[in-house]
Amino acid sequence: MPNTTLRPAVPLLLLIIAGCAIAAIGNGIRTSFGLFTLPMTADLGLTREGYAMAMAIQNLAWGIAQPFAGNFADRVGTGRTIALGALIYATGVILTAFSPSASLLILTAGIITGTGIAICSFSVVMAAFGRSVPAEKRPMIFGIATAASSFGQFAFAPISQGFINAFGWQTALVYLGMLLLLIVPLSFVLRGRTESTPGQADLPFMEALSKAWGHGSYRLLVIGFFVCGFHLAFINVHMPAYLVQCGLSPEVGSWAIAVIGLFNIVGSLLAGYLGSRMPKQMLLASIYFLRAVAIAAFLLIPVSEFTAYAFAAAMGLLWLSTVPLTAGLVSLFFGPRYMGMLYGVAFFSHQLGSFTGVWLGGYVFDVTGSYSLVWYLGILLGLGSAAIHLPIHERGAKAFAVTPLPA
């Protein structure tokens, strides 16, 4: 197991509890942004695409910053990285409340908030977990971290909607920004960084990235992760508005997002458990295929409160269940030393998908008055991603293999 700079040693249980709390707060607030679509566009006179572009830029900024945040955490320390990210994240959310134009929203809700999310995201938390547990237990621990982030989604969707109903969207954003500051003291527990194992080269950023990209299974994993981002971001931002368009109340949209988070707790834990016992690439292929089936069924059946919640439950089981499996494969390919950076690269692909899904949803709605084309595209992408994952092999990259020490 790699050495760390944790001094004094932090008990594993305490580290897991703190990391899960960070993941829950950060992801819970981020996944509430879709609830602000209708009140903010109405009050500010924005088009649906204008708001969606800010959310799309947020996802893109998150994706661009994630590999560098992971590399920074690998080298400087997880605790400092997460504390810095929480401060940036909170600043972006609070400034969003005072951004009356689409261009200003791109800066505050988009660039600043997205960068902060990256620096204190559960991707960085999982890197801390990865250095602290044996390889065979990592998928389960990654599943626990992902489930915690899903609990945040379940908890913060009704909280955020309650803030909006009681205080208005501006005050609601300020309160959510202040809640993000709770991450700063929690980050102290995750202090420390991962060291190279004996005999393993301490590769510079670009050299490690170049060697990783030469691993064919990693390339397929990165490409397939694009689809995960497309599905999640489109549904998270646009489904509340879609359900209102179908004649349901905004509260149904908020509870649908909460139901996704609730069922994803089960899905993430199940994925982590199965990932330690079954081929991860086959599980990933199954998840993407079942997503396509769930979306197709949702479009074929008339929308009602029941079908909205049933679809949310089905997607929840498949929502972030890709994360522990993808993170587990990255750790298996390259070891824990480069986990933060190289999972961050895969996550950049995820966020390109998120950017595409969020922006395309707003654009297609403004042009056609409907989200149907994007739903159908989501089905096709799910089937394509399922096929891409089948050729992946569970084996370490030779370029990152530990070499014997000289006698």
mmCIF file of C-alpha atoms in Angstrom:
data_model
loop_
_atom_site.group_PDB
_atom_site.id
_atom_site.type_symbol
_atom_site.label_atom_id
_atom_site.label_comp_id
_atom_site.label_asym_id
_atom_site.label_seq_id
_atom_site.Cartn_x
_atom_site.Cartn_y
_atom_site.Cartn_z
ATOM 1 C CA MET A 1 0.000 0.000 0.000
ATOM 2 C CA PRO A 2 1.355 3.475 -0.866
ATOM 3 C CA ASN A 3 2.764 5.738 1.783
ATOM 4 C CA THR A 4 0.946 8.926 2.698
ATOM 5 C CA THR A 5 1.870 12.108 4.486
ATOM 6 C CA LEU A 6 -0.971 11.839 6.997
ATOM 7 C CA ARG A 7 0.601 12.790 10.353
ATOM 8 C CA PRO A 8 -0.809 11.794 12.735
ATOM 9 C CA ALA A 9 -2.660 8.940 11.066
ATOM 10 C CA VAL A 10 -6.369 9.563 10.601
ATOM 11 C CA PRO A 11 -8.610 6.554 11.401
ATOM 12 C CA LEU A 12 -10.082 5.141 8.208
ATOM 13 C CA LEU A 13 -13.660 5.362 9.487
ATOM 14 C CA LEU A 14 -13.278 9.064 10.326
ATOM 15 C CA LEU A 15 -11.734 9.724 6.915
ATOM 16 C CA ILE A 16 -14.644 7.956 5.189
ATOM 17 C CA ILE A 17 -17.260 9.845 7.227
ATOM 18 C CA ALA A 18 -15.682 13.238 6.469
ATOM 19 C CA GLY A 19 -15.208 12.409 2.803
ATOM 20 C CA CYS A 20 -18.808 11.241 2.464
ATOM 21 C CA ALA A 21 -20.100 14.413 4.132
ATOM 22 C CA ILE A 22 -18.069 16.539 1.696
ATOM 23 C CA ALA A 23 -19.406 14.550 -1.248
ATOM 24 C CA ALA A 24 -22.991 14.876 0.003
ATOM 25 C CA ILE A 25 -22.869 18.664 0.463
ATOM 26 C CA GLY A 26 -21.017 19.411 -2.754
ATOM 27 C CA ASN A 27 -23.058 17.157 -5.007
ATOM 28 C CA GLY A 28 -26.345 17.909 -3.275
ATOM 29 C CA ILE A 29 -26.119 21.628 -3.936
ATOM 30 C CA ARG A 30 -24.832 21.153 -7.492
ATOM 31 C CA THR A 31 -27.728 18.882 -8.445
ATOM 32 C CA SER A 32 -30.237 21.470 -7.212
ATOM 33 C CA PHE A 33 -29.431 23.960 -9.976
ATOM 34 C CA GLY A 34 -32.128 22.546 -12.268
ATOM 35 C CA LEU A 35 -34.756 23.735 -9.772
ATOM 36 C CA PHE A 36 -33.693 27.326 -10.459
ATOM 37 C CA THR A 37 -34.318 27.097 -14.222
ATOM 38 C CA LEU A 38 -37.930 28.326 -14.259
ATOM 39 C CA PRO A 39 -37.774 31.056 -11.570
ATOM 40 C CA MET A 40 -34.506 32.523 -12.842
ATOM 41 C CA THR A 41 -35.483 32.537 -16.518
ATOM 42 C CA ALA A 42 -38.837 34.101 -15.648
ATOM 43 C CA ASP A 43 -37.459 36.825 -13.361
ATOM 44 C CA LEU A 44 -34.394 37.673 -15.451
ATOM 45 C CA GLY A 45 -36.049 37.382 -18.855
ATOM 46 C CA LEU A 46 -33.586 34.745 -20.015
ATOM 47 C CA THR A 47 -34.175 32.175 -22.739
ATOM 48 C CA ARG A 48 -34.007 28.519 -21.767
ATOM 49 C CA GLU A 49 -30.816 28.256 -23.828
ATOM 50 C CA GLY A 50 -29.300 31.256 -22.013
ATOM 51 C CA TYR A 51 -29.655 29.585 -18.629
ATOM 52 C CA ALA A 52 -28.642 26.220 -20.034
ATOM 53 C CA MET A 53 -25.461 27.728 -21.480
ATOM 54 C CA ALA A 54 -24.359 28.894 -18.015
ATOM 55 C CA MET A 55 -24.982 25.389 -16.644
ATOM 56 C CA ALA A 56 -23.199 23.876 -19.642
ATOM 57 C CA ILE A 57 -20.166 26.120 -19.073
ATOM 58 C CA GLN A 58 -20.241 25.090 -15.418
ATOM 59 C CA ASN A 59 -19.942 21.440 -16.419
ATOM 60 C CA LEU A 60 -17.235 22.227 -18.962
ATOM 61 C CA ALA A 61 -15.222 24.293 -16.458
ATOM 62 C CA TRP A 62 -15.568 21.447 -13.974
ATOM 63 C CA GLY A 63 -14.294 18.992 -16.548
ATOM 64 C CA ILE A 64 -11.353 21.141 -17.655
ATOM 65 C CA ALA A 65 -10.267 21.847 -14.080
ATOM 66 C CA GLN A 66 -10.731 18.292 -12.783
ATOM 67 C CA PRO A 67 -7.459 16.716 -14.062
ATOM 68 C CA PHE A 68 -5.453 19.652 -12.704
ATOM 69 C CA ALA A 69 -7.351 19.550 -9.396
ATOM 70 C CA GLY A 70 -6.620 15.832 -9.149
ATOM 71 C CA ASN A 71 -2.945 16.353 -9.953
ATOM 72 C CA PHE A 72 -2.765 19.217 -7.433
ATOM 73 C CA ALA A 73 -4.326 17.014 -4.751
ATOM 74 C CA ASP A 74 -1.972 14.136 -5.621
ATOM 75 C CA ARG A 75 1.051 16.392 -5.145
ATOM 76 C CA VAL A 76 0.054 19.032 -2.577
ATOM 77 C CA GLY A 77 -2.571 17.300 -0.476
ATOM 78 C CA THR A 78 -6.257 16.481 -0.509
ATOM 79 C CA GLY A 79 -7.347 18.610 2.450
ATOM 80 C CA ARG A 80 -5.880 21.878 1.183
ATOM 81 C CA THR A 81 -7.270 21.233 -2.279
ATOM 82 C CA ILE A 82 -10.810 20.586 -1.057
ATOM 83 C CA ALA A 83 -10.803 23.615 1.280
ATOM 84 C CA LEU A 84 -9.725 25.896 -1.576
ATOM 85 C CA GLY A 85 -12.356 24.409 -3.864
ATOM 86 C CA ALA A 86 -15.121 24.904 -1.301
ATOM 87 C CA LEU A 87 -14.283 28.605 -0.973
ATOM 88 C CA ILE A 88 -14.362 29.082 -4.757
ATOM 89 C CA TYR A 89 -17.560 27.025 -5.086
ATOM 90 C CA ALA A 90 -19.342 29.032 -2.371
ATOM 91 C CA THR A 91 -18.224 32.310 -3.955
ATOM 92 C CA GLY A 92 -19.583 31.271 -7.335
ATOM 93 C CA VAL A 93 -22.982 30.213 -5.949
ATOM 94 C CA ILE A 94 -23.427 33.401 -3.910
ATOM 95 C CA LEU A 95 -22.396 35.617 -6.852
ATOM 96 C CA THR A 96 -24.897 33.769 -9.048
ATOM 97 C CA ALA A 97 -27.666 35.304 -6.929
ATOM 98 C CA PHE A 98 -26.537 38.761 -8.093
ATOM 99 C CA SER A 99 -26.005 37.989 -11.798
ATOM 100 C CA PRO A 100 -28.852 39.571 -13.791
ATOM 101 C CA SER A 101 -27.656 38.695 -17.299
ATOM 102 C CA ALA A 102 -26.762 35.554 -19.247
ATOM 103 C CA SER A 103 -23.172 36.733 -19.747
ATOM 104 C CA LEU A 104 -22.666 37.330 -16.029
ATOM 105 C CA LEU A 105 -24.224 33.946 -15.224
ATOM 106 C CA ILE A 106 -21.649 32.306 -17.480
ATOM 107 C CA LEU A 107 -18.926 33.820 -15.281
ATOM 108 C CA THR A 108 -20.478 33.180 -11.859
ATOM 109 C CA ALA A 109 -22.696 30.085 -12.207
ATOM 110 C CA GLY A 110 -20.525 28.783 -15.004
ATOM 111 C CA ILE A 111 -16.785 29.366 -14.725
ATOM 112 C CA ILE A 112 -16.333 30.195 -11.015
ATOM 113 C CA THR A 113 -18.814 27.641 -9.689
ATOM 114 C CA GLY A 114 -17.652 24.924 -12.087
ATOM 115 C CA THR A 115 -14.017 25.431 -11.128
ATOM 116 C CA GLY A 116 -14.885 25.282 -7.431
ATOM 117 C CA ILE A 117 -16.898 22.091 -7.910
ATOM 118 C CA ALA A 118 -13.901 20.457 -9.599
ATOM 119 C CA ILE A 119 -11.457 21.352 -6.864
ATOM 120 C CA CYS A 120 -13.621 20.003 -4.022
ATOM 121 C CA SER A 121 -15.481 17.301 -5.936
ATOM 122 C CA PHE A 122 -15.979 13.714 -4.851
ATOM 123 C CA SER A 123 -13.390 12.797 -7.508
ATOM 124 C CA VAL A 124 -10.767 14.350 -5.235
ATOM 125 C CA VAL A 125 -12.361 12.650 -2.222
ATOM 126 C CA MET A 126 -12.127 9.276 -3.961
ATOM 127 C CA ALA A 127 -8.416 9.830 -4.575
ATOM 128 C CA ALA A 128 -7.994 10.151 -0.795
ATOM 129 C CA PHE A 129 -9.984 6.953 -0.302
ATOM 130 C CA GLY A 130 -7.961 5.192 -3.004
ATOM 131 C CA ARG A 131 -4.677 5.729 -1.205
ATOM 132 C CA SER A 132 -6.066 4.539 2.117
ATOM 133 C CA VAL A 133 -7.634 1.151 1.341
ATOM 134 C CA PRO A 134 -6.397 -2.074 -0.290
ATOM 135 C CA ALA A 135 -7.034 -2.455 -4.026
ATOM 136 C CA GLU A 136 -9.608 -5.223 -3.594
ATOM 137 C CA LYS A 137 -11.776 -2.995 -1.371
ATOM 138 C CA ARG A 138 -11.600 0.173 -3.460
ATOM 139 C CA PRO A 139 -14.722 -0.429 -5.616
ATOM 140 C CA MET A 140 -16.808 -0.837 -2.458
ATOM 141 C CA ILE A 141 -15.353 2.307 -0.853
ATOM 142 C CA PHE A 142 -15.852 4.234 -4.100
ATOM 143 C CA GLY A 143 -19.443 3.005 -4.067
ATOM 144 C CA ILE A 144 -19.912 4.323 -0.531
ATOM 145 C CA ALA A 145 -18.553 7.747 -1.541
ATOM 146 C CA THR A 146 -20.827 7.831 -4.570
ATOM 147 C CA ALA A 147 -23.822 6.798 -2.453
ATOM 148 C CA ALA A 148 -23.047 9.644 -0.059
ATOM 149 C CA SER A 149 -23.057 12.138 -2.908
ATOM 150 C CA SER A 150 -26.421 10.699 -3.969
ATOM 151 C CA PHE A 151 -27.791 11.146 -0.464
ATOM 152 C CA GLY A 152 -26.843 14.810 -0.830
ATOM 153 C CA GLN A 153 -28.943 14.986 -3.991
ATOM 154 C CA PHE A 154 -31.872 13.377 -2.165
ATOM 155 C CA ALA A 155 -31.542 15.755 0.793
ATOM 156 C CA PHE A 156 -30.846 19.030 -1.001
ATOM 157 C CA ALA A 157 -33.523 18.834 -3.719
ATOM 158 C CA PRO A 158 -36.431 19.428 -1.284
ATOM 159 C CA ILE A 159 -34.289 21.762 0.834
ATOM 160 C CA SER A 160 -33.469 23.925 -2.175
ATOM 161 C CA GLN A 161 -37.077 23.929 -3.386
ATOM 162 C CA GLY A 162 -38.173 24.874 0.135
ATOM 163 C CA PHE A 163 -35.685 27.769 0.173
ATOM 164 C CA ILE A 164 -36.982 28.952 -3.226
ATOM 165 C CA ASN A 165 -40.627 28.781 -2.120
ATOM 166 C CA ALA A 166 -39.975 30.486 1.233
ATOM 167 C CA PHE A 167 -37.356 33.123 0.363
ATOM 168 C CA GLY A 168 -37.126 33.403 -3.429
ATOM 169 C CA TRP A 169 -34.366 32.070 -5.674
ATOM 170 C CA GLN A 170 -31.809 34.797 -4.841
ATOM 171 C CA THR A 171 -31.830 34.232 -1.078
ATOM 172 C CA ALA A 172 -31.949 30.488 -1.662
ATOM 173 C CA LEU A 173 -28.652 30.668 -3.583
ATOM 174 C CA VAL A 174 -27.020 32.715 -0.815
ATOM 175 C CA TYR A 175 -28.065 30.164 1.810
ATOM 176 C CA LEU A 176 -26.766 27.279 -0.310
ATOM 177 C CA GLY A 177 -23.465 29.096 -0.782
ATOM 178 C CA MET A 178 -23.114 29.511 2.970
ATOM 179 C CA LEU A 179 -23.831 25.807 3.535
ATOM 180 C CA LEU A 180 -20.914 24.985 1.235
ATOM 181 C CA LEU A 181 -18.541 26.545 3.765
ATOM 182 C CA LEU A 182 -19.169 23.531 6.020
ATOM 183 C CA ILE A 183 -16.804 21.647 3.711
ATOM 184 C CA VAL A 184 -13.794 23.687 4.859
ATOM 185 C CA PRO A 185 -13.476 22.237 8.404
ATOM 186 C CA LEU A 186 -14.346 18.743 7.115
ATOM 187 C CA SER A 187 -11.475 18.909 4.620
ATOM 188 C CA PHE A 188 -8.918 18.908 7.461
ATOM 189 C CA VAL A 189 -9.621 15.208 8.074
ATOM 190 C CA LEU A 190 -8.577 14.369 4.492
ATOM 191 C CA ARG A 191 -5.198 16.082 4.702
ATOM 192 C CA GLY A 192 -2.285 14.209 3.154
ATOM 193 C CA ARG A 193 -1.243 13.108 -0.307
ATOM 194 C CA THR A 194 -0.345 9.918 -2.130
ATOM 195 C CA GLU A 195 3.290 8.945 -2.586
ATOM 196 C CA SER A 196 4.757 6.775 -5.324
ATOM 197 C CA THR A 197 5.161 3.134 -4.421
ATOM 198 C CA PRO A 198 8.778 1.896 -4.214
ATOM 199 C CA GLY A 199 10.197 1.433 -7.698
ATOM 200 C CA GLN A 200 7.436 3.406 -9.434
ATOM 201 C CA ALA A 201 8.492 6.456 -11.406
ATOM 202 C CA ASP A 202 7.146 9.840 -10.327
ATOM 203 C CA LEU A 203 6.061 10.897 -13.803
ATOM 204 C CA PRO A 204 5.352 14.513 -14.795
ATOM 205 C CA PHE A 205 1.759 15.398 -15.674
ATOM 206 C CA MET A 206 2.049 15.271 -19.479
ATOM 207 C CA GLU A 207 4.230 12.161 -19.518
ATOM 208 C CA ALA A 208 1.809 10.272 -17.270
ATOM 209 C CA LEU A 209 -1.106 11.420 -19.416
ATOM 210 C CA SER A 210 0.645 10.369 -22.627
ATOM 211 C CA LYS A 211 1.424 6.901 -21.267
ATOM 212 C CA ALA A 212 -2.115 6.493 -19.968
ATOM 213 C CA TRP A 213 -3.662 7.463 -23.306
ATOM 214 C CA GLY A 214 -1.604 4.729 -24.937
ATOM 215 C CA HIS A 215 -3.596 2.155 -22.947
ATOM 216 C CA GLY A 216 -6.451 1.103 -25.270
ATOM 217 C CA SER A 217 -8.910 0.133 -22.550
ATOM 218 C CA TYR A 218 -8.450 3.517 -20.877
ATOM 219 C CA ARG A 219 -9.266 5.275 -24.157
ATOM 220 C CA LEU A 220 -12.510 3.331 -24.494
ATOM 221 C CA LEU A 221 -13.398 4.060 -20.866
ATOM 222 C CA VAL A 222 -12.829 7.791 -21.384
ATOM 223 C CA ILE A 223 -14.932 7.869 -24.561
ATOM 224 C CA GLY A 224 -17.782 5.920 -22.985
ATOM 225 C CA PHE A 225 -17.866 8.205 -19.945
ATOM 226 C CA PHE A 226 -18.963 11.050 -22.253
ATOM 227 C CA VAL A 227 -22.391 9.435 -22.454
ATOM 228 C CA CYS A 228 -22.763 9.255 -18.687
ATOM 229 C CA GLY A 229 -22.287 13.014 -18.475
ATOM 230 C CA PHE A 230 -24.744 13.636 -21.318
ATOM 231 C CA HIS A 231 -27.499 11.658 -19.604
ATOM 232 C CA LEU A 232 -26.963 13.006 -16.097
ATOM 233 C CA ALA A 233 -26.629 16.688 -16.919
ATOM 234 C CA PHE A 234 -29.540 16.799 -19.368
ATOM 235 C CA ILE A 235 -31.912 15.057 -16.963
ATOM 236 C CA ASN A 236 -30.712 16.959 -13.903
ATOM 237 C CA VAL A 237 -31.105 20.419 -15.471
ATOM 238 C CA HIS A 238 -34.035 19.929 -17.838
ATOM 239 C CA MET A 239 -36.285 17.228 -16.359
ATOM 240 C CA PRO A 240 -37.933 19.543 -13.758
ATOM 241 C CA ALA A 241 -38.912 21.956 -16.557
ATOM 242 C CA TYR A 242 -39.919 19.042 -18.817
ATOM 243 C CA LEU A 243 -42.300 17.717 -16.164
ATOM 244 C CA VAL A 244 -43.863 21.175 -15.761
ATOM 245 C CA GLN A 245 -44.309 21.279 -19.539
ATOM 246 C CA CYS A 246 -46.125 17.948 -19.237
ATOM 247 C CA GLY A 247 -48.588 19.517 -16.769
ATOM 248 C CA LEU A 248 -47.026 18.531 -13.444
ATOM 249 C CA SER A 249 -46.089 20.882 -10.598
ATOM 250 C CA PRO A 250 -42.549 22.165 -9.869
ATOM 251 C CA GLU A 251 -42.639 20.158 -6.625
ATOM 252 C CA VAL A 252 -42.917 16.938 -8.650
ATOM 253 C CA GLY A 253 -39.729 17.934 -10.465
ATOM 254 C CA SER A 254 -37.875 18.571 -7.221
ATOM 255 C CA TRP A 255 -39.028 15.260 -5.731
ATOM 256 C CA ALA A 256 -38.114 13.440 -8.947
ATOM 257 C CA ILE A 257 -34.551 14.721 -8.561
ATOM 258 C CA ALA A 258 -34.661 13.638 -4.916
ATOM 259 C CA VAL A 259 -35.904 10.166 -5.870
ATOM 260 C CA ILE A 260 -32.999 9.828 -8.307
ATOM 261 C CA GLY A 261 -30.627 10.596 -5.445
ATOM 262 C CA LEU A 262 -32.374 8.189 -3.069
ATOM 263 C CA PHE A 263 -32.322 5.233 -5.450
ATOM 264 C CA ASN A 264 -28.788 6.023 -6.525
ATOM 265 C CA ILE A 265 -27.657 5.293 -2.966
ATOM 266 C CA VAL A 266 -28.736 1.705 -3.618
ATOM 267 C CA GLY A 267 -27.341 1.721 -7.160
ATOM 268 C CA SER A 268 -23.939 3.060 -6.124
ATOM 269 C CA LEU A 269 -23.534 0.631 -3.235
ATOM 270 C CA LEU A 270 -24.645 -2.254 -5.444
ATOM 271 C CA ALA A 271 -22.205 -1.217 -8.186
ATOM 272 C CA GLY A 272 -19.381 -0.995 -5.655
ATOM 273 C CA TYR A 273 -20.244 -4.433 -4.266
ATOM 274 C CA LEU A 274 -20.571 -6.097 -7.679
ATOM 275 C CA GLY A 275 -17.469 -4.306 -8.972
ATOM 276 C CA SER A 276 -15.363 -6.279 -6.509
ATOM 277 C CA ARG A 277 -16.815 -9.563 -7.770
ATOM 278 C CA MET A 278 -17.681 -9.194 -11.458
ATOM 279 C CA PRO A 279 -15.987 -7.703 -14.565
ATOM 280 C CA LYS A 280 -16.405 -3.957 -14.253
ATOM 281 C CA GLN A 281 -16.599 -3.365 -17.989
ATOM 282 C CA MET A 282 -19.553 -5.767 -18.300
ATOM 283 C CA LEU A 283 -21.355 -4.010 -15.475
ATOM 284 C CA LEU A 284 -20.783 -0.650 -17.164
ATOM 285 C CA ALA A 285 -22.090 -1.951 -20.493
ATOM 286 C CA SER A 286 -25.208 -3.239 -18.723
ATOM 287 C CA ILE A 287 -25.801 0.106 -16.990
ATOM 288 C CA TYR A 288 -25.667 2.100 -20.240
ATOM 289 C CA PHE A 289 -27.929 -0.400 -22.019
ATOM 290 C CA LEU A 290 -30.499 -0.264 -19.221
ATOM 291 C CA ARG A 291 -30.436 3.544 -19.260
ATOM 292 C CA ALA A 292 -31.400 3.467 -22.938
ATOM 293 C CA VAL A 293 -34.248 1.068 -22.127
ATOM 294 C CA ALA A 294 -35.473 3.258 -19.239
ATOM 295 C CA ILE A 295 -35.505 6.435 -21.366
ATOM 296 C CA ALA A 296 -37.339 4.654 -24.189
ATOM 297 C CA ALA A 297 -39.996 3.384 -21.775
ATOM 298 C CA PHE A 298 -40.397 6.862 -20.258
ATOM 299 C CA LEU A 299 -41.076 8.345 -23.703
ATOM 300 C CA LEU A 300 -43.526 5.621 -24.721
ATOM 301 C CA ILE A 301 -45.709 5.829 -21.582
ATOM 302 C CA PRO A 302 -47.862 8.963 -20.941
ATOM 303 C CA VAL A 303 -46.236 11.199 -18.324
ATOM 304 C CA SER A 304 -47.866 11.284 -14.897
ATOM 305 C CA GLU A 305 -46.693 11.701 -11.328
ATOM 306 C CA PHE A 306 -46.345 7.947 -11.051
ATOM 307 C CA THR A 307 -44.319 7.539 -14.267
ATOM 308 C CA ALA A 308 -42.125 10.516 -13.334
ATOM 309 C CA TYR A 309 -41.203 8.929 -10.017
ATOM 310 C CA ALA A 310 -40.871 5.454 -11.558
ATOM 311 C CA PHE A 311 -38.487 6.802 -14.191
ATOM 312 C CA ALA A 312 -36.554 8.711 -11.522
ATOM 313 C CA ALA A 313 -36.226 5.521 -9.463
ATOM 314 C CA ALA A 314 -35.012 3.515 -12.466
ATOM 315 C CA MET A 315 -32.498 6.162 -13.498
ATOM 316 C CA GLY A 316 -31.427 6.538 -9.873
ATOM 317 C CA LEU A 317 -30.348 2.910 -9.751
ATOM 318 C CA LEU A 318 -28.251 3.574 -12.877
ATOM 319 C CA TRP A 319 -27.269 7.206 -12.150
ATOM 320 C CA LEU A 320 -23.813 7.382 -10.550
ATOM 321 C CA SER A 321 -23.368 3.626 -10.424
ATOM 322 C CA THR A 322 -20.911 4.156 -13.295
ATOM 323 C CA VAL A 323 -18.567 6.126 -11.023
ATOM 324 C CA PRO A 324 -17.220 3.428 -8.653
ATOM 325 C CA LEU A 325 -16.780 1.089 -11.628
ATOM 326 C CA THR A 326 -14.999 3.682 -13.772
ATOM 327 C CA ALA A 327 -12.841 4.822 -10.851
ATOM 328 C CA GLY A 328 -12.087 1.194 -10.025
ATOM 329 C CA LEU A 329 -10.868 0.543 -13.573
ATOM 330 C CA VAL A 330 -8.686 3.656 -13.570
ATOM 331 C CA SER A 331 -7.145 2.577 -10.252
ATOM 332 C CA LEU A 332 -6.618 -0.940 -11.610
ATOM 333 C CA PHE A 333 -4.984 0.350 -14.804
ATOM 334 C CA PHE A 334 -2.590 2.842 -13.215
ATOM 335 C CA GLY A 335 -2.517 2.400 -9.425
ATOM 336 C CA PRO A 336 -3.449 4.935 -6.712
ATOM 337 C CA ARG A 337 -0.539 7.327 -7.371
ATOM 338 C CA TYR A 338 -2.138 8.763 -10.511
ATOM 339 C CA MET A 339 -5.743 8.151 -9.511
ATOM 340 C CA GLY A 340 -6.715 11.801 -9.001
ATOM 341 C CA MET A 341 -5.221 13.026 -12.255
ATOM 342 C CA LEU A 342 -6.179 10.178 -14.604
ATOM 343 C CA TYR A 343 -9.695 9.763 -13.244
ATOM 344 C CA GLY A 344 -9.893 13.530 -13.695
ATOM 345 C CA VAL A 345 -9.034 13.112 -17.381
ATOM 346 C CA ALA A 346 -11.797 10.530 -17.767
ATOM 347 C CA PHE A 347 -14.097 12.904 -15.929
ATOM 348 C CA PHE A 348 -13.255 15.664 -18.409
ATOM 349 C CA SER A 349 -14.841 13.485 -21.088
ATOM 350 C CA HIS A 350 -17.844 13.049 -18.771
ATOM 351 C CA GLN A 351 -18.154 16.814 -18.489
ATOM 352 C CA LEU A 352 -17.898 17.333 -22.237
ATOM 353 C CA GLY A 353 -20.944 15.097 -22.373
ATOM 354 C CA SER A 354 -22.552 17.169 -19.621
ATOM 355 C CA PHE A 355 -21.893 20.381 -21.539
ATOM 356 C CA THR A 356 -23.417 18.889 -24.673
ATOM 357 C CA GLY A 357 -26.479 17.511 -22.887
ATOM 358 C CA VAL A 358 -27.278 20.708 -20.977
ATOM 359 C CA TRP A 359 -26.691 23.114 -23.857
ATOM 360 C CA LEU A 360 -28.380 20.942 -26.489
ATOM 361 C CA GLY A 361 -31.420 20.532 -24.263
ATOM 362 C CA GLY A 362 -31.878 24.304 -24.012
ATOM 363 C CA TYR A 363 -31.158 24.899 -27.690
ATOM 364 C CA VAL A 364 -33.499 22.182 -28.957
ATOM 365 C CA PHE A 365 -36.271 23.391 -26.653
ATOM 366 C CA ASP A 366 -35.961 27.000 -27.850
ATOM 367 C CA VAL A 367 -35.972 25.904 -31.502
ATOM 368 C CA THR A 368 -38.639 23.186 -31.403
ATOM 369 C CA GLY A 369 -40.561 23.808 -28.170
ATOM 370 C CA SER A 370 -39.840 20.234 -27.115
ATOM 371 C CA TYR A 371 -37.082 18.097 -25.590
ATOM 372 C CA SER A 372 -37.978 15.012 -27.665
ATOM 373 C CA LEU A 373 -34.935 15.045 -29.973
ATOM 374 C CA VAL A 374 -32.536 15.085 -27.029
ATOM 375 C CA TRP A 375 -34.366 12.225 -25.304
ATOM 376 C CA TYR A 376 -34.057 10.126 -28.472
ATOM 377 C CA LEU A 377 -30.376 11.008 -28.796
ATOM 378 C CA GLY A 378 -29.898 9.857 -25.210
ATOM 379 C CA ILE A 379 -31.225 6.426 -26.170
ATOM 380 C CA LEU A 380 -28.814 6.093 -29.096
ATOM 381 C CA LEU A 381 -25.842 7.243 -27.031
ATOM 382 C CA GLY A 382 -26.688 4.768 -24.272
ATOM 383 C CA LEU A 383 -26.637 1.887 -26.737
ATOM 384 C CA GLY A 384 -23.378 3.126 -28.249
ATOM 385 C CA SER A 385 -21.663 3.428 -24.883
ATOM 386 C CA ALA A 386 -22.763 -0.084 -23.936
ATOM 387 C CA ALA A 387 -21.029 -1.392 -27.064
ATOM 388 C CA ILE A 388 -17.855 0.637 -26.420
ATOM 389 C CA HIS A 389 -17.326 -0.874 -22.976
ATOM 390 C CA LEU A 390 -17.448 -4.512 -24.077
ATOM 391 C CA PRO A 391 -13.842 -4.694 -25.458
ATOM 392 C CA ILE A 392 -12.268 -3.217 -22.277
ATOM 393 C CA HIS A 393 -9.824 -5.558 -20.482
ATOM 394 C CA GLU A 394 -9.201 -5.525 -16.736
ATOM 395 C CA ARG A 395 -5.429 -5.403 -16.649
ATOM 396 C CA GLY A 396 -2.828 -2.905 -15.490
ATOM 397 C CA ALA A 397 -0.993 -0.649 -17.920
ATOM 398 C CA LYS A 398 2.555 -1.913 -18.505
ATOM 399 C CA ALA A 399 3.921 1.634 -18.702
ATOM 400 C CA PHE A 400 2.891 2.168 -15.054
ATOM 401 C CA ALA A 401 4.087 -1.173 -13.721
ATOM 402 C CA VAL A 402 6.240 -1.052 -10.614
ATOM 403 C CA THR A 403 9.828 -1.963 -11.485
ATOM 404 C CA PRO A 404 12.026 -3.896 -9.076
ATOM 405 C CA LEU A 405 14.436 -1.874 -6.993
ATOM 406 C CA PRO A 406 18.126 -2.416 -7.778
ATOM 407 C CA ALA A 407 19.956 -4.769 -5.423
#
